[in-house]
Structures are given as structure tokens and as C-alpha cells.
Coordinates of C-alpha atoms in Angstrom, one line a residue:
Chain A
M1 CA 49.7 11.4 -0.9
T2 CA 51.0 7.9 0.2
S3 CA 49.6 4.8 -1.5
T4 CA 46.8 5.7 -3.9
R5 CA 45.0 2.5 -3.4
S6 CA 44.5 2.8 0.3
A7 CA 43.4 6.4 -0.3
T8 CA 40.8 5.4 -2.7
L9 CA 39.5 2.7 -0.4
F10 CA 39.3 5.2 2.4
A11 CA 37.4 7.6 0.2
F12 CA 34.9 4.9 -0.7
A13 CA 34.5 3.9 2.9
L14 CA 33.6 7.5 3.7
L15 CA 31.2 7.6 0.8
A16 CA 29.6 4.2 1.4
P17 CA 26.8 5.4 3.8
A18 CA 25.7 8.2 1.3
L19 CA 26.0 5.8 -1.7
I20 CA 24.0 3.0 -0.1
Y21 CA 21.4 5.3 1.2
I22 CA 20.8 7.0 -2.1
S23 CA 20.8 3.7 -4.0
I24 CA 18.1 2.2 -1.9
I25 CA 15.8 5.3 -1.6
V26 CA 16.4 7.0 -4.9
A27 CA 18.1 4.9 -7.5
Y28 CA 16.2 1.7 -6.9
P29 CA 12.8 3.5 -6.8
L30 CA 13.7 5.3 -10.1
F31 CA 14.4 1.8 -11.6
D32 CA 11.2 0.4 -10.1
T33 CA 9.1 3.3 -11.7
V34 CA 10.3 2.3 -15.1
V35 CA 9.6 -1.4 -14.5
L36 CA 6.2 -0.7 -13.1
S37 CA 5.3 1.5 -16.0
F38 CA 5.2 -1.6 -18.2
T39 CA 2.8 -3.5 -15.9
N40 CA -0.8 -3.3 -14.9
A41 CA 0.1 -3.1 -11.2
Q42 CA -2.8 -2.0 -8.9
L43 CA -3.6 -2.5 -5.3
R44 CA -3.4 -6.3 -5.4
P45 CA -0.1 -7.9 -5.0
T46 CA 0.1 -9.7 -8.4
Y47 CA 0.4 -8.0 -11.8
D48 CA 1.3 -8.7 -15.3
W49 CA 3.6 -7.3 -17.9
V50 CA 1.6 -5.2 -20.4
G51 CA 4.3 -3.7 -22.6
W52 CA 3.6 -0.2 -23.9
A53 CA -0.2 -0.3 -23.1
N54 CA 0.1 2.2 -20.2
Y55 CA 1.8 4.7 -22.5
Q56 CA -0.7 4.1 -25.3
R57 CA -3.6 4.7 -22.9
I58 CA -2.3 7.9 -21.3
F59 CA -1.3 9.4 -24.7
G60 CA -4.5 8.2 -26.3
A61 CA -6.7 9.7 -23.6
G62 CA -6.4 13.1 -25.0
N63 CA -6.1 15.3 -22.0
F64 CA -2.6 14.1 -21.1
T65 CA -0.9 16.4 -23.8
E66 CA -3.1 19.2 -22.4
I67 CA -1.7 18.5 -18.9
I68 CA 1.8 18.6 -20.2
I69 CA 1.3 21.9 -22.0
R70 CA -0.4 23.3 -18.9
T71 CA 2.5 22.2 -16.7
L72 CA 5.1 23.9 -19.0
V73 CA 3.1 27.1 -19.1
W74 CA 2.6 27.1 -15.3
T75 CA 6.3 26.5 -14.8
F76 CA 7.3 29.2 -17.5
F77 CA 5.3 31.9 -15.8
S78 CA 6.2 30.9 -12.3
V79 CA 9.9 30.8 -12.9
S80 CA 10.0 34.0 -15.1
I81 CA 8.0 36.0 -12.5
K82 CA 10.2 34.7 -9.7
M83 CA 13.3 35.7 -11.5
I84 CA 11.9 39.3 -12.2
I85 CA 10.7 39.8 -8.6
G86 CA 13.8 38.3 -7.1
M87 CA 16.1 40.5 -9.1
C88 CA 14.0 43.6 -8.1
G89 CA 14.3 42.4 -4.5
A90 CA 18.0 41.9 -4.8
V91 CA 18.5 45.4 -6.2
L92 CA 16.4 47.0 -3.4
L93 CA 18.1 45.0 -0.7
N94 CA 21.5 45.8 -2.1
A95 CA 20.9 49.6 -1.7
A96 CA 23.0 51.1 1.1
I97 CA 20.3 52.6 3.2
P98 CA 19.4 52.4 6.8
G99 CA 17.5 49.3 7.9
Q100 CA 19.2 47.0 5.2
T101 CA 19.8 44.1 7.6
V102 CA 16.3 44.1 8.9
F103 CA 14.8 44.2 5.5
R104 CA 17.0 41.1 4.4
V105 CA 15.9 39.2 7.4
L106 CA 12.3 40.1 6.8
T107 CA 12.5 38.6 3.3
M108 CA 13.2 35.1 4.6
P109 CA 9.9 33.9 6.2
P110 CA 8.2 32.3 3.2
W111 CA 11.4 30.3 2.6
I112 CA 11.9 29.2 6.2
V113 CA 8.3 28.5 7.2
P114 CA 7.0 25.0 6.4
M115 CA 5.6 25.2 2.9
A116 CA 2.2 23.8 3.8
I117 CA 1.6 26.4 6.5
G118 CA 2.3 29.3 4.2
I119 CA -0.1 27.6 1.7
Y120 CA -2.9 27.5 4.3
M121 CA -2.5 31.2 4.8
W122 CA -2.8 31.7 1.1
A123 CA -5.9 29.5 1.1
W124 CA -7.6 32.0 3.4
M125 CA -6.3 35.0 1.5
Y126 CA -8.0 33.6 -1.6
N127 CA -11.3 32.9 0.1
G128 CA -14.0 34.5 -2.1
N129 CA -16.3 35.8 0.5
F130 CA -14.0 36.8 3.5
G131 CA -10.5 36.5 2.3
M132 CA -8.1 39.5 2.4
I133 CA -7.7 39.9 -1.4
S134 CA -11.4 39.8 -2.3
G135 CA -12.2 41.7 0.9
L136 CA -10.0 44.6 0.3
L137 CA -10.9 44.8 -3.4
Q138 CA -14.6 45.1 -2.4
N139 CA -13.9 47.6 0.5
F140 CA -12.0 49.9 -2.0
G141 CA -14.8 49.5 -4.5
I142 CA -12.7 47.9 -7.2
T143 CA -14.9 44.9 -7.5
N144 CA -18.6 44.8 -7.0
G145 CA -19.0 41.5 -5.4
P146 CA -16.8 38.9 -4.0
V147 CA -14.2 37.1 -6.2
A148 CA -13.8 33.4 -5.5
W149 CA -10.2 33.2 -6.8
L150 CA -10.0 29.4 -6.5
A151 CA -13.4 28.7 -8.0
Y152 CA -12.7 29.5 -11.6
G153 CA -10.2 27.8 -13.7
H154 CA -8.3 30.8 -15.0
T155 CA -8.2 32.7 -11.7
A156 CA -7.2 29.5 -9.8
F157 CA -4.4 28.9 -12.3
W158 CA -2.9 32.3 -11.6
A159 CA -3.6 32.1 -7.9
T160 CA -1.4 28.9 -7.7
I161 CA 1.3 30.7 -9.6
V162 CA 1.2 33.6 -7.3
T163 CA 1.6 31.3 -4.3
D164 CA 4.5 29.5 -5.9
V165 CA 6.2 32.7 -6.7
W166 CA 5.8 33.8 -3.0
I167 CA 7.4 30.7 -1.8
G168 CA 10.3 30.9 -4.3
V169 CA 11.1 34.6 -4.2
P170 CA 13.2 34.7 -1.0
M171 CA 15.6 32.0 -2.2
V172 CA 16.0 33.8 -5.5
T173 CA 16.5 37.1 -3.9
I174 CA 19.1 36.0 -1.4
Y175 CA 21.0 34.2 -4.2
F176 CA 20.9 37.2 -6.5
L177 CA 22.0 39.5 -3.7
A178 CA 25.0 37.3 -3.0
A179 CA 25.9 37.2 -6.7
M180 CA 25.5 41.0 -6.8
Q181 CA 27.8 41.6 -4.0
S182 CA 30.6 39.5 -5.5
I183 CA 30.9 41.8 -8.4
P184 CA 34.1 43.8 -7.8
K185 CA 33.3 47.3 -6.6
D186 CA 36.0 49.0 -8.8
L187 CA 34.1 48.1 -12.0
H188 CA 31.3 50.3 -10.9
E189 CA 33.7 53.0 -9.6
A190 CA 35.5 53.1 -12.9
A191 CA 32.3 53.4 -14.9
W192 CA 31.0 56.0 -12.5
T193 CA 34.1 58.2 -13.0
D194 CA 33.4 58.0 -16.7
G195 CA 30.0 59.4 -16.0
A196 CA 27.9 56.3 -16.4
G197 CA 24.5 56.6 -14.6
R198 CA 23.0 54.1 -12.2
L199 CA 20.7 52.5 -14.7
Y200 CA 23.4 52.2 -17.4
R201 CA 25.8 50.6 -14.9
F202 CA 23.1 48.0 -13.9
R203 CA 22.5 47.1 -17.6
R204 CA 26.1 47.0 -18.7
I205 CA 28.0 45.8 -15.6
T206 CA 25.7 44.1 -13.0
L207 CA 23.4 42.2 -15.4
P208 CA 26.1 40.7 -17.6
L209 CA 28.2 39.6 -14.7
M210 CA 25.2 38.1 -13.0
L211 CA 24.3 36.0 -16.0
P212 CA 25.8 32.8 -14.6
A213 CA 23.8 33.3 -11.4
I214 CA 20.6 34.1 -13.3
I215 CA 21.0 31.0 -15.5
T216 CA 21.8 28.7 -12.6
M217 CA 19.0 29.9 -10.5
S218 CA 16.5 29.8 -13.4
L219 CA 17.3 26.1 -14.1
L220 CA 17.2 25.1 -10.4
S221 CA 13.9 27.0 -10.0
L222 CA 12.6 25.4 -13.2
I223 CA 13.2 21.9 -11.8
A224 CA 11.7 22.8 -8.3
T225 CA 8.6 24.5 -9.9
F226 CA 8.0 21.7 -12.4
N227 CA 8.0 19.3 -9.4
S228 CA 5.8 21.4 -7.3
F229 CA 3.1 19.4 -5.5
D230 CA 1.9 21.0 -2.1
I231 CA 0.7 24.3 -3.5
I232 CA -1.7 23.0 -6.0
Y233 CA -2.8 20.0 -3.9
I234 CA -3.7 22.2 -0.9
L235 CA -5.2 25.1 -2.8
T236 CA -7.2 23.5 -5.5
N237 CA -6.5 19.8 -5.6
G238 CA -6.1 20.2 -9.4
G239 CA -9.5 21.6 -9.8
P240 CA -11.8 23.4 -10.7
S241 CA -12.6 20.7 -13.4
G242 CA -8.9 19.9 -13.7
Q243 CA -7.8 23.3 -14.8
T244 CA -4.9 23.4 -12.3
T245 CA -3.9 19.8 -12.8
T246 CA -0.2 19.6 -13.5
M247 CA 1.7 16.5 -14.4
I248 CA 2.7 15.8 -10.7
I249 CA -0.9 16.2 -9.4
D250 CA -2.1 14.0 -12.3
T251 CA 0.4 11.3 -11.4
Y252 CA -0.4 11.5 -7.8
K253 CA -4.2 11.1 -8.5
T254 CA -3.7 8.1 -10.7
A255 CA -1.4 6.4 -8.5
M256 CA -2.4 7.2 -5.0
G257 CA -6.0 8.3 -5.6
S258 CA -7.1 5.5 -8.0
R259 CA -4.4 3.0 -7.0
K260 CA -3.4 2.5 -10.6
Y261 CA 0.3 2.0 -9.9
G262 CA 1.2 1.0 -13.5
E263 CA -0.5 3.9 -15.1
G264 CA 0.8 6.3 -12.6
A265 CA 4.3 4.9 -13.0
A266 CA 4.1 5.6 -16.8
R267 CA 3.2 9.1 -16.0
A268 CA 6.0 9.5 -13.6
V269 CA 8.3 8.1 -16.3
V270 CA 7.3 11.0 -18.6
I271 CA 8.0 13.4 -15.8
C272 CA 11.4 11.9 -15.4
I273 CA 12.2 12.3 -19.0
F274 CA 11.4 16.0 -18.7
V275 CA 13.4 16.3 -15.6
S276 CA 16.4 14.5 -17.3
I277 CA 16.2 17.0 -20.1
F278 CA 16.3 19.9 -17.7
C279 CA 19.2 18.2 -16.0
L280 CA 21.2 17.9 -19.2
V281 CA 20.6 21.6 -20.0
Y282 CA 21.7 22.4 -16.4
F283 CA 24.9 20.4 -16.5
R284 CA 25.9 21.8 -20.0
A285 CA 25.2 25.4 -18.6
V286 CA 27.3 24.7 -15.5
R287 CA 30.2 23.4 -17.7
R288 CA 29.8 26.3 -20.1
L289 CA 29.8 28.9 -17.4
G290 CA 32.8 27.2 -15.7
Q291 CA 34.8 27.3 -18.8
G292 CA 33.8 31.0 -19.3
E293 CA 35.2 31.8 -16.0
A294 CA 38.5 30.0 -16.7
K295 CA 39.2 32.2 -19.6
Chain B
M1 CA 29.7 54.4 -1.7
I2 CA 30.6 56.2 -4.9
D3 CA 27.6 58.3 -5.7
R4 CA 25.2 59.3 -3.1
Y5 CA 21.4 58.7 -3.5
Q6 CA 19.2 61.7 -4.2
W7 CA 16.4 62.3 -1.9
Y8 CA 13.8 61.0 -4.5
E9 CA 15.9 57.9 -5.0
V10 CA 15.8 57.2 -1.3
V11 CA 12.1 57.6 -1.3
A12 CA 11.7 55.4 -4.3
L13 CA 13.9 52.7 -2.7
Y14 CA 11.9 52.7 0.6
A15 CA 8.6 52.6 -1.4
G16 CA 10.0 49.7 -3.5
I17 CA 11.1 47.8 -0.4
A18 CA 7.8 48.4 1.3
V19 CA 5.9 46.9 -1.7
F20 CA 8.4 44.0 -1.9
L21 CA 8.1 43.2 1.8
F22 CA 4.3 43.7 1.7
F23 CA 4.1 40.9 -0.9
V24 CA 6.4 38.7 1.2
L25 CA 4.8 39.2 4.5
A26 CA 1.1 39.9 3.7
P27 CA 0.0 36.2 4.3
F28 CA 1.7 36.3 7.7
I29 CA 0.1 39.7 8.7
E30 CA -3.2 38.5 7.5
G31 CA -2.7 35.1 9.2
F32 CA -1.8 36.7 12.4
L33 CA -4.8 39.1 12.4
V34 CA -7.1 36.2 11.5
S35 CA -5.9 34.3 14.5
L36 CA -7.0 37.2 16.7
K37 CA -10.5 37.5 15.3
P38 CA -13.5 35.6 16.7
L39 CA -14.8 33.2 14.1
A40 CA -18.1 35.1 13.6
Q41 CA -16.2 38.2 12.6
L42 CA -14.3 36.2 10.0
F43 CA -17.5 35.3 8.2
S44 CA -19.1 38.7 8.3
T45 CA -19.2 41.4 5.7
P46 CA -18.0 44.0 5.1
Y47 CA -14.4 42.7 5.3
S48 CA -12.3 44.4 8.1
F49 CA -8.6 44.1 8.0
I50 CA -8.1 45.0 11.6
P51 CA -9.8 42.7 14.2
K52 CA -12.6 44.2 16.4
N53 CA -12.5 42.9 20.0
G54 CA -9.4 41.0 19.0
S55 CA -8.2 38.3 21.5
F56 CA -5.8 35.5 21.9
D57 CA -8.8 33.1 22.5
A58 CA -7.9 30.9 19.5
Y59 CA -4.5 30.2 21.0
F60 CA -6.1 28.7 23.9
N61 CA -9.2 27.1 22.3
M62 CA -7.2 25.3 19.5
W63 CA -5.8 22.8 22.0
N64 CA -9.3 21.6 22.8
S65 CA -10.6 21.7 19.2
V66 CA -7.7 19.4 18.0
P67 CA -6.6 17.5 21.1
L68 CA -3.5 16.1 19.3
L69 CA -2.2 19.4 18.2
G70 CA 0.7 19.4 20.7
L71 CA 1.6 16.0 19.5
Y72 CA 1.6 17.1 15.9
I73 CA 4.0 20.0 16.6
F74 CA 6.2 17.7 18.6
N75 CA 6.1 15.1 15.7
S76 CA 7.2 17.7 13.2
F77 CA 10.0 18.9 15.5
F78 CA 11.0 15.2 16.2
I79 CA 11.1 14.1 12.5
S80 CA 13.1 17.1 11.5
T81 CA 15.6 16.6 14.2
I82 CA 16.2 12.9 13.3
V83 CA 16.4 13.7 9.7
T84 CA 19.0 16.3 10.4
L85 CA 21.1 13.9 12.5
I86 CA 21.0 11.2 9.7
V87 CA 21.9 13.8 7.0
V88 CA 24.8 15.2 8.9
A89 CA 26.2 11.8 9.9
V90 CA 26.1 10.7 6.2
V91 CA 27.1 13.9 4.6
V92 CA 30.2 14.8 6.6
P93 CA 32.3 11.8 5.6
A94 CA 31.0 12.0 2.0
A95 CA 31.8 15.7 1.6
Y96 CA 35.2 15.1 3.0
A97 CA 35.9 12.3 0.5
F98 CA 34.8 14.5 -2.3
A99 CA 36.8 17.4 -1.0
R100 CA 40.1 15.7 -0.6
F101 CA 40.5 12.5 -2.6
N102 CA 40.8 12.4 -6.4
F103 CA 39.7 8.8 -6.9
A104 CA 38.5 7.6 -10.2
G105 CA 34.8 8.3 -10.8
A106 CA 34.7 11.1 -8.3
G107 CA 33.4 13.7 -10.8
L108 CA 30.7 11.2 -12.0
L109 CA 29.5 10.4 -8.6
L110 CA 29.4 14.0 -7.7
G111 CA 27.3 14.6 -10.8
M112 CA 25.0 11.9 -9.8
F113 CA 24.4 13.3 -6.4
L114 CA 23.5 16.6 -8.2
A115 CA 21.1 14.7 -10.5
V116 CA 19.3 13.0 -7.5
N117 CA 18.5 16.6 -6.4
M118 CA 16.5 17.0 -9.4
F119 CA 14.1 14.2 -8.7
S120 CA 11.5 15.1 -6.2
G121 CA 9.9 12.6 -3.8
A122 CA 6.5 13.2 -5.5
V123 CA 7.9 11.6 -8.8
L124 CA 9.1 8.5 -6.9
L125 CA 6.1 8.2 -4.6
I126 CA 4.8 5.0 -6.1
P127 CA 7.9 2.8 -5.8
L128 CA 8.7 4.5 -2.4
F129 CA 5.3 3.6 -1.2
R130 CA 5.9 -0.1 -2.3
L131 CA 9.3 0.0 -0.6
M132 CA 8.0 1.4 2.6
R133 CA 5.2 -1.1 2.6
G134 CA 7.7 -3.9 1.8
L135 CA 9.9 -2.9 4.7
G136 CA 7.0 -2.7 6.9
L137 CA 7.6 1.0 7.7
L138 CA 4.1 2.4 6.7
N139 CA 2.5 4.3 9.5
T140 CA 5.6 4.8 11.5
Y141 CA 8.0 7.8 12.0
F142 CA 10.5 6.0 9.7
A143 CA 8.2 6.3 6.6
M144 CA 8.6 10.1 6.9
I145 CA 12.2 10.1 8.2
V146 CA 13.9 7.7 5.7
P147 CA 12.8 9.2 2.4
G148 CA 12.9 12.7 3.9
A149 CA 16.6 12.3 4.6
A150 CA 17.4 10.8 1.2
F151 CA 16.3 13.8 -0.7
L152 CA 18.2 16.2 1.5
I153 CA 21.6 14.4 1.3
P154 CA 22.8 15.4 -2.2
S155 CA 22.5 19.2 -1.9
S156 CA 24.1 19.0 1.6
I157 CA 27.1 17.0 0.2
W158 CA 27.5 19.8 -2.4
L159 CA 27.3 22.6 0.2
L160 CA 29.6 21.0 2.7
R161 CA 32.2 20.0 -0.1
T162 CA 32.4 23.6 -1.2
Y163 CA 33.0 24.6 2.3
M164 CA 35.7 22.0 2.9
L165 CA 37.5 22.9 -0.3
R166 CA 38.4 26.1 1.4
I167 CA 40.2 24.5 4.3
P168 CA 43.9 24.3 3.3
R169 CA 45.0 20.9 2.2
E170 CA 48.3 21.4 4.0
L171 CA 46.7 20.9 7.2
D172 CA 45.7 17.4 6.4
E173 CA 49.1 16.6 5.0
A174 CA 50.9 18.1 8.0
A175 CA 48.8 15.8 10.2
W176 CA 49.7 12.7 8.1
V177 CA 53.4 13.6 8.1
D178 CA 53.1 13.6 11.9
G179 CA 51.8 10.1 11.7
A180 CA 48.2 10.7 12.3
S181 CA 45.8 8.2 10.7
R182 CA 43.3 9.4 8.0
L183 CA 40.4 8.9 10.3
Y184 CA 42.1 10.8 13.2
T185 CA 42.9 13.7 10.9
L186 CA 39.3 14.0 9.8
R187 CA 38.0 13.9 13.3
R188 CA 40.6 16.1 15.0
V189 CA 41.8 18.5 12.2
I190 CA 39.0 18.8 9.7
L191 CA 35.8 18.4 11.8
P192 CA 36.5 21.4 14.1
L193 CA 37.5 23.6 11.1
A194 CA 34.4 22.6 9.2
M195 CA 32.1 23.1 12.1
P196 CA 30.5 26.4 10.8
G197 CA 29.8 24.7 7.5
I198 CA 28.3 21.7 9.3
V199 CA 26.1 24.1 11.3
V200 CA 24.8 25.7 8.1
V201 CA 24.1 22.2 6.6
A202 CA 22.3 21.3 9.7
I203 CA 20.1 24.3 9.7
M204 CA 19.3 24.1 6.0
T205 CA 18.5 20.3 6.6
F206 CA 16.2 21.2 9.5
I207 CA 14.3 23.8 7.6
G208 CA 14.1 21.5 4.6
A209 CA 12.8 18.5 6.7
Y210 CA 10.3 20.7 8.3
A211 CA 9.1 22.0 4.9
Q212 CA 8.9 18.7 3.0
Q213 CA 6.8 16.9 5.5
F214 CA 3.6 17.2 3.6
I215 CA 3.7 14.7 0.8
F216 CA 5.4 11.8 2.6
A217 CA 3.1 12.2 5.6
L218 CA 0.1 12.4 3.4
T219 CA 1.0 9.1 1.5
F220 CA 2.9 7.0 3.9
N221 CA 1.2 7.6 7.3
S222 CA -2.4 7.6 8.3
K223 CA -1.9 7.3 12.0
S224 CA -2.6 10.5 13.8
E225 CA -0.1 9.7 16.6
F226 CA 2.8 10.0 14.1
M227 CA 1.3 12.8 12.0
P228 CA 3.5 15.9 11.6
L229 CA 1.9 19.3 11.7
P230 CA 1.5 20.2 8.0
V231 CA -0.9 17.3 7.5
G232 CA -2.2 17.4 11.1
L233 CA -3.6 20.8 10.4
F234 CA -6.2 19.2 8.3
A235 CA -8.0 18.5 11.5
F236 CA -9.1 22.1 11.6
F237 CA -11.1 21.6 8.5
G238 CA -14.3 20.6 10.3
K239 CA -17.4 19.1 8.8
Q240 CA -19.2 22.4 8.6
E241 CA -16.7 25.1 8.4
V242 CA -13.0 25.7 8.7
Q243 CA -11.9 27.1 12.0
W244 CA -9.7 29.5 10.3
N245 CA -8.7 31.5 13.4
E246 CA -7.5 28.4 15.2
L247 CA -5.9 27.0 12.1
M248 CA -3.8 30.3 11.8
A249 CA -3.0 30.3 15.6
A250 CA -1.8 26.7 15.3
S251 CA 0.3 27.6 12.4
F252 CA 2.0 30.4 14.2
V253 CA 2.8 28.2 17.2
G254 CA 3.9 25.5 14.8
I255 CA 6.4 27.8 13.1
L256 CA 7.9 28.8 16.4
P257 CA 10.5 26.2 16.7
V258 CA 11.9 26.9 13.2
M259 CA 11.8 30.7 13.9
V260 CA 13.8 30.2 17.1
V261 CA 16.4 28.2 15.4
I262 CA 16.6 30.8 12.6
V263 CA 16.8 33.8 14.7
F264 CA 19.6 32.4 16.7
L265 CA 21.7 31.1 13.9
Q266 CA 20.8 33.6 11.2
R267 CA 24.3 35.0 10.9
Y268 CA 25.9 31.6 10.2
L269 CA 23.1 30.9 7.6
V270 CA 23.6 34.1 5.6
A271 CA 27.3 33.8 5.7
G272 CA 27.3 30.2 4.7
L273 CA 24.8 30.7 1.9
T274 CA 26.7 33.5 0.5
A275 CA 29.9 31.5 0.4
G276 CA 28.2 28.5 -1.1
A277 CA 26.4 30.6 -3.7
V278 CA 29.3 32.7 -4.9
K279 CA 31.5 29.6 -5.2
Q280 CA 29.0 28.0 -7.6

């Protein structure tokens, strides 16, 4: 390349719009969240510095730890189930049978459709008296009366997980399918000549070679699920009696519902700390996997 | 294929796919059937899966129940389109910079963009709300467009960069040797070659913009004339009972623009996704 300095200048000129945009809309708000978390900001324009008071209050209140644990449990189950169903889906869609292309296209709707609209559909499915799930269970005589899935804490908790899984599965399936197809065919052929069965080949060839894809997808999905807002907000709004309240919902209610910006910001900072930890793990995993490939 | 499927394996595969697709499509099937049922039938027992005297009445009545429905659908479409234009305009030069120039701090910046991806708009809602209020953008289209685009830029940079890395570097260098300026090279050599990648980024951004409209609209906008469909649908939740059949009908009509885009560009999308995914 000609003069390095002018090349660097050119590169930064190309980057400038993106950098400025992200600095104003993401980096500054991130900084502002931290600053606000040490103030008693509310709806009125003036506010004071209060030090660690917000943090003491939220951790002193008792239910915050409970919310953190619930969020982690919610995320863990949602991500694990997504990975398992996504892997099953990828295996099924990878099979060389007629109709393959149509099946692959039919997998995509939950991912393409605006999230909120899919969630409204689930809201009806969960309707206790007239929704499809309760209705079919009654018609087949599996349950005696209607089951209002969203009315009880434990069923509502799982109902929101099922919907989150439903939204996430297409992405995971397509990603796993792509990873599966990038595995060299001759590996399978060689194993087949040696008499290895289908299940054995899946366990000893497909699964190990897909490990990088599985780890990447799990971490990306972990972050997306942890940050999930729409599903719980629309289906249960955190209820009944707070039993589906995750950290995001809790932060939203504190900040936007009660207009306690300072306290809300302190909660958001705790979320950011969790997300940062996930990020670190993700970056390390990416680097590790990259090195593994280089060998 | 190396080994043929036995007949029982084929049966198992189709059964598995049927179960899988049922899980994926059940809400749509049910939603569609609900949109055909009269409201009275929805709230009667025993539950019937198939509508009796089904009609498309809801598809006509919904425009009267929610007079602004057409505007909501237009708003969603409009917001997504502008977001897509902004993202493409910002991302194309940035992706080219990352794909071609080894300047100091490139890796760090790329990592930072990846990190931005991890923070959702929901976490930054309070300062974003203050920022939008400060800029006087609350209750305008911009309140949904500006933050919406920001959270879609990073992943698009990564996707397009991966795509551009596969365009041979020799092409740029040949153009430079011939005396073309850098900007000219980008416009006349790289842009046409990167077009399929840019199309994929545009579709993904459009879908993403359509999908994420809920929280920003809920928080930054209270004017129904600017409301996008996802929040606008709340209008069907009446005082007494939810008009589910019309809500579902409106959902299907609202999905239509995205579906049309997808059906036409499906092949690009799958190819682009596969390329990006495998590269990672």
C-alpha cells in the first residue's frame, strides 16, 4: 500500500459515521447509566449525588437477589432447551429427503415475524378458558377443567420460557444446519466404510466438530435471552405477583413505571455487569476456538 | 448419500419434522383460525380447533374497530425502511475499512462493536429516554428510528466485513495501480461486488427493525399517529374484552410486508447467512 498515514486517515473517515453514531447512542448512554445510578434522579429536572445509596437500597430490599436468581434460572432453561430443540431441528432438516427445502423455509416464520406479533398469538394460545392449549387438553380429556397458564406463578414462568424458546429456535436451527453442512463429507464416508452407524457418527464426528458453533450460539443466545423484554412484558408483565419478573422487567418497572431513574439505573448497572461477564466469556471462547482452528 | 435410509428411518424423520414444524407453526395456524372465527365462537365451550361458519369478516371489520390500523402498518414499514437506509449507509464504509485497512486499533474497535451488540436497548432505556427528551425527539418517528438503527449497526458491520474479506484484495490494488482514487475504487470496484452481501445486510436489518419496534415505541412515543404496529395492536384490547379475531387478522396483514420481502429474497438470505455463519 502507498502511504500508510493517508490510508489510516481514509479508514477512519470511512469509520467516522459508525463511530460517532455508536458513541452518541450507545457509549454515552452506557456512561450516563453509571452516573445516574449514583444519584436520586426522578421525574423532576434536578437531582443530587447520593453515593452508593441506590445500591444499598436495592440489595437491602430482599427480593432483588431473588430476581437475579430467577433471571439466571429462566435464562439457563430457555437457552438449554433452545440448543436441544435447535440441534434436533438441524438434524431433521439436514436429512436428504424430499421436501427438505420447503421444511427449511417453514422453520423461519417465528424469527422473521415481528416479535410482538408472535407473542400476541401465544397470549391467545395460553388463554385459560378458550385458548388452544387449554382447549385441546380439555377436549382430549387430559385435564378436567380449563388451565389458565398465565395465572399461576409456576405455569406462567414456564409459559414465558416456551415462548422464548419458540422465538429463538429458528435462528439456532439454521445456524446449526449451516455448521453441520460445513463438516467435510469424506469424514462421514470414511467412518461409514469402517462400519460406523448413524448414531455413532453423530456422536463421534458431527457433535465434536460442531462444538465451536454450539458454544458460539449458546453464548449469543444467552445474552439475547438474558436481555429479553417483550415476551414477559406482553404475556405477564412480570406477574402473577412478581413470579415472572426478571432483571430487565424489574429495571423497566422501576425506571419507566415509577420514574425512579436513579434506582432504575443502579439495576441497569447490575445487568451491565452480568452482560460484561458474558461478553468476556464469549471473547475468550472465540479466541480459544480460533486458535484451535489454526492448529 | 452414502447409506440409504431404511423405510422406518424415513417415517421417523417425517414424524420428527412434523412435530418440529408443528411447534414452530402452531401459533400461526391457531392465529389464522382465530381470525376466521366470529368473536362469540371464540368465547364458547367446548373449544373447537376448526372454525364453524368461518368468514373473513374480521379482516374487514378491523379497519373500523381500530381506525388508525392502516397508519400503524404504514408506520412500521416506514420506520423499518428508514432504519435500513441509515444502517446500510453507515455500515458499508465501516465494513470496507475493517476489511481492507490494517490501521492501529482496528481489532480493538471491531471488538468494541461486537460488545455493543451485547447491550440491548432495554438496558439503556433510561439514558436513551433522557437523551431523546433532551434532543426533543420524544413522540416523533426519530425516537424509534435513531436508537433502532444504533443497535443494528454492529452486527451488520461484522456480517458485511466477513463478506468483503472474500473479495480478492488484488482487485483494489489493481485499481489503485491504474490511478483510481480510494473512494472511486470503493464505489466502482467493491460496491458492485459486495452487492449480494449488502442485500443480505439490508434484509436482516429490515427484519430486525420491524422486530425491535416494541420497546422503543412503548417508551419514547405516546402519539398514535407515529405508533408502529406492535404497540398499535394494543388498541384491540378493548375495555371489556379483547377482540382476538380482529387482533389476529391485523397481525397477519401486518406481517405481510415482511413476508413479501422474505419470499422474494429468501435465496440470498440463506446463502448469506450460511456464508457468514460458517466463517465465524
